Each structure stands twice: as C-alpha cells, then as structure tokens.
Amino acid sequence: MSELIPSYLETDFYTLKQRLNDLLANSDTFKDYNYSGSNISLLIDMLSYLSELNTFYINKLSKNMFLDTTDVYETT
C-alpha cells in the first residue's frame, strides 16, 4: 500500500473525497467495493464535507489571531 503524502493546500471537498476513495480502495478491507453507488459513499461525502468545514474554521481562526491579518474588527 502506498503512503499518502499530506497536501495542505488541496483541502476542497472533491479532492478530499477522491483521496478518501483512493485510501479505501488501496486498503485490504475495502478492496473490491463499489464506492459510487453504495452507502459508504454517503459517509465519504459527510467526512469530506466536515473536513473541509473544519479546515475553513481553523484557517479563519488562525488568520484572526494576528492584528496584521485580521478580518473582523471585534477580534482586535
């Protein structure tokens, strides 16, 4: 099984979904599974959405921690 190299710039929904599909397809447990029309596709979609949302909030929080890069006036 090949290792997935972390890519911190590709955190959109479709990239995360593709990376999860690749990860599960390369595993021994879900090797011959059809991901396009199954219930696991719903779980992959939800996990990709939550990962993208979490990345957005972390980026927003880290951006507003410093005075030079803040967007919101109330946080300064």
Short mmCIF file of C-alpha atoms in Angstrom, two decimals:
data_model
loop_
_atom_site.label_atom_id
_atom_site.label_comp_id
_atom_site.label_asym_id
_atom_site.label_seq_id
_atom_site.Cartn_x
_atom_site.Cartn_y
_atom_site.Cartn_z
CA MET A 1 0.00 0.00 0.00
CA SER A 2 1.40 3.35 -0.98
CA GLU A 3 1.53 6.07 1.61
CA LEU A 4 -0.43 9.25 1.04
CA ILE A 5 1.69 12.37 1.32
CA PRO A 6 -0.13 15.17 3.18
CA SER A 7 -1.06 18.08 0.96
CA TYR A 8 -2.21 21.07 2.97
CA LEU A 9 -3.20 23.21 0.01
CA GLU A 10 -5.67 20.75 -1.51
CA THR A 11 -8.41 20.78 1.10
CA ASP A 12 -11.51 21.20 -1.02
CA PHE A 13 -14.41 18.76 -0.92
CA TYR A 14 -13.73 16.93 -4.17
CA THR A 15 -10.02 16.43 -3.51
CA LEU A 16 -10.70 15.10 -0.02
CA LYS A 17 -13.36 12.78 -1.40
CA GLN A 18 -11.00 11.45 -4.08
CA ARG A 19 -8.21 10.93 -1.54
CA LEU A 20 -10.56 9.02 0.77
CA ASN A 21 -11.74 6.86 -2.13
CA ASP A 22 -8.13 6.12 -3.07
CA LEU A 23 -7.23 5.33 0.52
CA LEU A 24 -10.13 2.90 0.92
CA ALA A 25 -9.55 1.32 -2.50
CA ASN A 26 -5.93 0.58 -1.57
CA SER A 27 -6.82 -0.96 1.78
CA ASP A 28 -7.23 -4.71 2.19
CA THR A 29 -10.66 -4.45 3.82
CA PHE A 30 -12.49 -2.47 1.10
CA LYS A 31 -10.50 -3.59 -1.94
CA ASP A 32 -13.36 -4.81 -4.20
CA TYR A 33 -16.04 -2.38 -3.04
CA ASN A 34 -18.14 -0.20 -5.36
CA TYR A 35 -17.94 3.32 -3.93
CA SER A 36 -20.09 5.16 -6.47
CA GLY A 37 -23.48 3.70 -5.61
CA SER A 38 -23.20 2.48 -2.06
CA ASN A 39 -23.95 3.68 1.44
CA ILE A 40 -20.27 4.17 2.16
CA SER A 41 -20.35 6.95 -0.44
CA LEU A 42 -22.62 8.92 1.88
CA LEU A 43 -20.15 8.50 4.74
CA ILE A 44 -17.28 9.60 2.49
CA ASP A 45 -19.27 12.68 1.45
CA MET A 46 -20.04 13.60 5.05
CA LEU A 47 -16.45 13.10 6.16
CA SER A 48 -15.16 15.19 3.24
CA TYR A 49 -17.65 17.97 3.99
CA LEU A 50 -16.79 18.03 7.70
CA SER A 51 -13.07 18.03 6.92
CA GLU A 52 -13.46 20.97 4.57
CA LEU A 53 -15.58 22.86 7.10
CA ASN A 54 -13.09 22.16 9.88
CA THR A 55 -10.23 23.38 7.69
CA PHE A 56 -12.14 26.58 6.93
CA TYR A 57 -12.74 27.32 10.62
CA ILE A 58 -9.13 26.59 11.57
CA ASN A 59 -7.85 28.86 8.80
CA LYS A 60 -10.25 31.62 9.84
CA LEU A 61 -9.28 31.28 13.48
CA SER A 62 -5.57 31.34 12.77
CA LYS A 63 -5.95 34.32 10.44
CA ASN A 64 -7.79 36.37 13.07
CA MET A 65 -5.22 35.68 15.77
CA PHE A 66 -2.83 38.33 14.44
CA LEU A 67 -3.52 42.04 14.02
CA ASP A 68 -1.92 42.25 10.59
CA THR A 69 -4.19 39.65 9.01
CA THR A 70 -7.47 40.06 10.89
CA ASP A 71 -10.76 40.48 9.02
CA VAL A 72 -13.14 41.07 11.89
CA TYR A 73 -12.88 44.36 13.77
CA GLU A 74 -14.31 42.94 17.02
CA THR A 75 -11.46 40.46 17.40
CA THR A 76 -8.76 43.16 17.53
#
